[in-house]
XYZ file of C-alpha atoms in Angstrom:
386
model
C 4.868 32.213 -11.317
C 4.562 29.367 -8.835
C 1.083 28.571 -7.521
C -0.112 27.113 -4.237
C -2.851 24.594 -3.558
C -4.722 27.259 -1.598
C -4.658 29.582 -4.599
C -5.916 26.807 -6.889
C -8.755 26.031 -4.484
C -9.773 29.690 -4.604
C -9.980 29.390 -8.393
C -12.195 26.301 -8.018
C -14.445 28.243 -5.648
C -14.625 31.155 -8.085
C -15.389 28.889 -11.032
C -12.199 29.947 -12.828
C -10.083 26.819 -12.474
C -8.525 25.272 -15.577
C -8.421 21.485 -15.264
C -7.597 18.928 -17.961
C -6.645 15.263 -18.060
C -3.067 14.013 -18.170
C -3.466 12.809 -21.761
C -4.730 16.216 -22.850
C -1.842 17.933 -21.070
C 0.658 15.649 -22.810
C -0.829 16.516 -26.201
C -0.739 20.239 -25.447
C 2.892 20.008 -24.292
C 3.927 18.825 -27.750
C 2.801 22.164 -29.189
C 3.197 24.637 -26.325
C 6.054 25.694 -24.083
C 5.923 24.409 -20.531
C 6.150 27.818 -18.907
C 2.922 29.014 -20.528
C 1.191 25.720 -19.795
C 2.215 25.887 -16.132
C 0.725 29.373 -15.973
C -2.504 28.487 -17.800
C -3.424 25.037 -16.431
C -4.171 24.650 -12.719
C -4.904 20.943 -12.285
C -4.180 17.792 -14.258
C -6.297 14.732 -13.475
C -4.633 11.314 -13.520
C -6.184 7.876 -13.141
C -5.732 4.142 -13.221
C -8.049 1.133 -13.155
C -6.397 -2.225 -12.667
C -5.994 -5.235 -10.396
C -4.802 -4.258 -6.919
C -4.553 -7.392 -4.794
C -3.489 -5.596 -1.621
C -6.977 -4.249 -0.974
C -9.788 -4.963 1.440
C -12.542 -3.566 3.625
C -13.200 -2.954 7.317
C -16.737 -3.708 8.464
C -18.494 -3.180 11.789
C -21.539 -5.440 11.940
C -23.140 -4.027 15.094
C -23.820 -6.047 18.245
C -26.005 -9.143 18.339
C -28.319 -9.652 21.313
C -27.194 -11.309 23.494
C -23.676 -10.365 22.436
C -21.138 -12.484 20.575
C -17.387 -12.113 20.361
C -16.774 -13.214 16.778
C -13.761 -15.561 16.609
C -14.544 -17.272 13.290
C -16.148 -15.137 10.585
C -17.209 -15.929 7.029
C -19.035 -13.710 4.537
C -20.664 -15.737 1.749
C -18.265 -18.510 2.719
C -15.167 -16.265 2.547
C -13.021 -16.077 5.680
C -12.631 -12.636 7.258
C -10.245 -11.606 10.037
C -11.590 -12.109 13.560
C -8.990 -10.317 15.686
C -10.509 -6.810 15.722
C -12.594 -6.877 18.918
C -16.067 -8.372 19.057
C -17.881 -7.335 15.865
C -15.290 -5.668 13.617
C -13.619 -7.470 10.738
C -11.229 -6.937 7.856
C -11.888 -8.876 4.682
C -9.039 -9.058 2.189
C -9.722 -8.911 -1.534
C -7.807 -12.134 -2.271
C -9.346 -14.282 0.475
C -11.071 -17.246 -1.219
C -14.380 -18.981 -0.507
C -14.253 -22.334 1.248
C -16.655 -23.636 -1.407
C -15.720 -21.849 -4.638
C -12.132 -20.714 -5.360
C -13.367 -18.327 -8.059
C -15.300 -16.306 -5.436
C -13.470 -14.312 -2.779
C -13.194 -11.194 -0.694
C -13.258 -8.945 -3.762
C -16.610 -10.462 -4.749
C -17.992 -9.892 -1.246
C -16.882 -6.258 -1.342
C -18.379 -5.779 -4.812
C -21.653 -7.430 -3.722
C -21.908 -5.167 -0.670
C -21.174 -2.045 -2.750
C -23.910 -3.177 -5.160
C -26.397 -3.277 -2.259
C -26.738 -7.054 -2.216
C -27.333 -9.153 0.895
C -24.330 -11.145 2.104
C -24.524 -14.111 4.464
C -22.677 -13.643 7.762
C -21.759 -16.707 9.781
C -19.800 -16.274 12.989
C -18.732 -18.370 15.960
C -17.255 -17.534 19.347
C -16.338 -19.458 22.481
C -18.847 -17.550 24.605
C -17.895 -15.297 27.514
C -19.749 -13.682 30.407
C -20.030 -10.435 28.430
C -20.532 -12.105 25.018
C -22.480 -15.326 25.750
C -23.728 -16.143 22.218
C -21.591 -18.806 20.528
C -22.916 -18.823 16.938
C -24.954 -16.658 14.598
C -26.109 -17.084 11.001
C -27.704 -14.029 9.403
C -27.613 -11.632 6.435
C -26.128 -8.176 6.142
C -25.889 -5.422 3.534
C -24.265 -1.999 3.401
C -27.328 -0.369 4.981
C -27.458 -2.689 7.996
C -23.783 -2.443 8.985
C -22.364 0.561 10.819
C -19.113 1.052 8.911
C -18.010 -0.353 5.584
C -14.903 1.299 4.232
C -12.049 0.292 1.994
C -8.602 0.273 3.489
C -6.143 -0.775 0.819
C -2.532 -1.239 1.974
C -0.943 -1.109 -1.490
C -2.568 0.568 -4.492
C -1.622 2.711 -7.512
C 1.857 1.302 -8.103
C 4.322 3.741 -9.606
C 5.115 1.682 -12.667
C 5.094 -2.113 -12.769
C 7.185 -4.659 -14.600
C 5.896 -6.373 -17.742
C 5.729 -10.175 -17.562
C 6.616 -13.010 -19.922
C 7.516 -16.693 -19.649
C 10.465 -18.518 -21.211
C 9.549 -22.042 -20.084
C 7.813 -24.728 -22.142
C 4.534 -24.611 -20.233
C 1.897 -21.998 -19.378
C 2.471 -20.101 -16.143
C -0.685 -19.000 -14.306
C 0.140 -15.810 -12.404
C -1.306 -12.574 -11.013
C -0.085 -11.107 -14.318
C -2.467 -13.439 -16.133
C -1.726 -16.571 -18.125
C 1.786 -16.361 -19.548
C 2.184 -18.528 -22.622
C 5.229 -20.773 -23.189
C 8.406 -19.777 -25.020
C 7.993 -15.979 -24.716
C 4.721 -16.030 -26.657
C 3.066 -13.111 -24.864
C 3.810 -10.156 -22.587
C 1.339 -8.690 -20.109
C 1.540 -5.328 -18.338
C -0.582 -3.397 -15.865
C -0.288 0.392 -15.816
C -2.245 3.181 -17.500
C 0.970 4.796 -18.726
C 0.865 8.553 -19.196
C -2.456 8.672 -17.300
C -1.057 6.860 -14.247
C -1.003 9.032 -11.086
C 2.460 8.389 -9.653
C 4.130 8.526 -13.071
C 2.909 12.118 -13.404
C 4.346 13.139 -10.049
C 7.390 10.856 -9.970
C 9.033 12.507 -6.939
C 5.724 12.824 -5.020
C 5.869 16.580 -4.640
C 2.084 16.955 -4.304
C 0.943 13.552 -3.010
C 1.244 12.614 0.665
C -0.745 11.765 3.768
C -4.196 13.303 3.549
C -4.256 13.873 -0.207
C -7.893 13.818 -1.370
C -8.478 11.458 -4.300
C -11.081 9.632 -6.365
C -11.440 6.096 -4.997
C -13.915 3.572 -6.342
C -16.410 6.180 -7.522
C -16.340 8.352 -4.408
C -13.963 10.586 -2.469
C -11.073 8.844 -0.737
C -7.791 9.775 0.888
C -4.165 8.740 0.948
C -3.739 7.214 4.416
C -0.039 6.298 4.375
C 2.671 5.265 1.981
C 1.747 1.874 0.586
C 3.517 -1.338 1.481
C 6.621 -2.177 -0.594
C 7.174 1.562 -1.067
C 10.474 1.834 -2.910
C 12.211 5.076 -3.885
C 15.597 3.514 -4.655
C 14.697 2.165 -8.083
C 16.802 3.153 -11.060
C 15.112 5.986 -12.944
C 15.326 6.972 -16.581
C 16.190 10.475 -17.810
C 12.594 11.607 -17.178
C 12.608 10.543 -13.532
C 10.499 7.421 -14.130
C 11.502 4.304 -12.145
C 12.053 1.324 -14.451
C 10.594 -1.159 -11.946
C 7.844 -0.925 -9.279
C 8.501 2.133 -7.119
C 6.208 4.085 -4.806
C 2.795 2.832 -3.691
C -0.146 4.304 -1.763
C -2.288 3.091 1.128
C -5.806 4.348 0.418
C -9.007 4.691 2.428
C -12.581 5.632 1.552
C -16.247 5.026 2.376
C -17.311 1.947 0.414
C -20.985 2.725 1.081
C -20.607 5.624 -1.366
C -18.664 3.683 -4.010
C -19.831 2.152 -7.284
C -19.313 -1.221 -8.900
C -18.403 0.753 -12.025
C -15.047 1.380 -10.333
C -14.663 -1.551 -7.903
C -14.792 -4.913 -9.655
C -13.836 -8.433 -8.644
C -11.720 -10.609 -10.908
C -10.524 -14.200 -11.066
C -7.216 -15.239 -12.630
C -7.201 -18.831 -13.842
C -5.351 -21.178 -11.466
C -4.086 -18.200 -9.483
C -6.974 -16.688 -7.563
C -9.176 -13.698 -6.864
C -8.182 -10.049 -7.189
C -9.969 -6.703 -7.231
C -9.895 -3.955 -9.844
C -9.765 -0.551 -8.166
C -10.392 2.800 -9.801
C -8.074 5.543 -8.517
C -7.937 9.147 -9.686
C -5.555 11.784 -8.330
C -5.648 15.494 -9.194
C -2.176 16.967 -9.519
C -1.808 20.731 -9.109
C 0.411 22.411 -11.688
C 2.497 24.287 -9.149
C 5.312 25.388 -11.439
C 7.185 24.657 -14.652
C 9.019 21.704 -13.127
C 5.687 20.057 -12.311
C 4.490 20.793 -15.848
C 7.557 19.009 -17.186
C 6.653 15.841 -15.268
C 2.990 16.085 -16.264
C 3.979 16.280 -19.941
C 5.310 12.714 -19.802
C 4.224 10.529 -22.733
C 4.074 6.791 -23.237
C 7.196 6.789 -25.382
C 9.122 8.298 -22.443
C 7.861 5.841 -19.813
C 9.991 2.710 -19.630
C 9.469 -0.508 -17.751
C 11.376 -3.778 -17.489
C 10.293 -7.112 -18.967
C 10.713 -9.880 -16.389
C 10.778 -13.623 -17.031
C 8.183 -15.099 -14.657
C 9.210 -18.573 -15.757
C 12.571 -18.412 -13.990
C 13.447 -18.115 -10.316
C 14.034 -14.525 -9.308
C 12.234 -13.218 -12.417
C 15.361 -12.119 -14.330
C 15.147 -9.046 -16.550
C 15.012 -9.619 -20.305
C 15.141 -6.010 -21.420
C 13.511 -2.601 -21.290
C 10.427 -1.417 -23.163
C 8.308 1.752 -23.395
C 4.580 1.927 -22.824
C 4.154 3.161 -26.386
C 5.665 -0.139 -27.546
C 3.539 -2.172 -25.143
C 0.370 -0.344 -26.200
C 1.127 -0.993 -29.887
C 0.167 -4.641 -29.432
C 3.577 -6.230 -29.922
C 7.201 -5.886 -28.875
C 10.304 -7.009 -30.745
C 12.689 -8.809 -28.396
C 16.479 -8.637 -28.607
C 16.668 -11.780 -30.735
C 14.207 -10.306 -33.237
C 11.198 -12.291 -32.034
C 7.923 -10.350 -32.210
C 5.848 -10.950 -29.059
C 2.192 -9.983 -28.597
C 1.362 -7.697 -25.679
C -1.839 -7.321 -23.629
C -2.806 -4.960 -20.787
C -4.365 -6.112 -17.530
C -5.454 -2.584 -16.610
C -8.053 -0.617 -18.572
C -6.941 2.654 -20.158
C -10.528 3.304 -21.276
C -11.722 3.120 -17.671
C -8.813 5.283 -16.519
C -9.833 7.918 -19.069
C -13.386 7.780 -17.745
C -12.153 8.346 -14.178
C -9.862 11.220 -15.172
C -12.737 12.903 -17.040
C -15.154 12.378 -14.136
C -12.706 13.792 -11.608
C -12.152 16.834 -13.824
C -15.924 17.337 -13.947
C -16.223 17.149 -10.168
C -13.566 19.839 -9.828
C -15.167 22.136 -12.404
C -18.539 21.721 -10.665
C -16.974 22.703 -7.300
C -17.692 19.253 -5.862
C -14.041 18.398 -5.281
C -11.276 20.561 -3.822
C -7.592 19.802 -3.475
C -6.066 19.049 -0.083
C -2.632 19.865 1.282
C -0.743 16.755 2.420
C -0.260 16.786 6.186
C 3.007 14.885 5.772
C 5.138 13.992 2.770
C 6.485 10.521 2.071
C 9.974 9.254 2.891
C 12.501 10.005 0.169
C 14.769 7.026 0.838
C 12.870 3.778 1.204
C 13.403 0.272 -0.141
C 11.892 -3.210 0.038
C 13.535 -5.804 2.261
C 13.356 -9.476 1.259
C 12.152 -12.239 3.563
C 15.104 -14.574 4.109
C 15.886 -17.431 6.541
C 17.129 -16.127 9.894
C 18.012 -17.632 13.238
C 15.353 -16.694 15.784
C 15.201 -16.263 19.496
C 18.139 -13.879 19.899
C 17.373 -11.155 22.460
């Protein structure tokens, strides 16, 4: 029989909910029929922990006396956006320090989450209502009014694997790619990954309550570069980057166990974000998607050494996780993950515990995502036409 989210929440409240992780569900599905699993299991927890560059935080500093309209803002030497009224800012995870390119917005966010003091320097032109022209002070998460993550693109539904066919190292957001197809990097938690377990987004939409950075967060919108037109394999899995999520949550309640800064050599700063999404087992069809295993999840290997990143072939996550992949010409290439499966497992287990302890309930999406969306390229165009 089909279930509803309301019915599952009643089972949480009564202490009768059955919740397991996606990996555990996949193992059980190899030995049990899906109909009985759909009836027995109520929630499957999914998770990922990896670099998510399209992330950042909104901060309200509070008003200085006499007031200042901040028009140039740095936090520990990292530029933050000044166009959000007088004392609000948005600091992007990949913004870099003026003094140290290995330190950036992700480090500032991590330092604030950790409770550290961060130096705020701001300038303004001075106005009748905001006469102060410059301030230099220190802030932390207790002194500011709001400090919340707003991440425009997180939790990619699959991502391409990367390699490099040229004769020199390529330094990329996929890590250092060695010459002559000597390594392959990838960045997804496979069968644990949230949007691979609900590939058609039946249960995830605006308002979905999630685990974000060690606290409760929410899906705020579809993420940027949201793409539902990708070719899918027989299990409904897109073979290239598909859907994405825009996420929001109170960073004051988060933990540096699940929000970590990172620096990629000769590329720049990024931020590792921990995301966990509970997926209700509504019916047998949902159970079928949740039973997905790494040997059924395919992605595409792209050559980051060539313009346009041409595809070199397809590979499963079971092959990637084995440590090496055999290319079409017979060459054996070492593989390495950028995301942490161990951390994803930790998040999935923690979210399951929260649910069992009645600390986390499911939420009904207030709106579902578009079913036909694609990514437009930026190309040269003639401007000025009205």
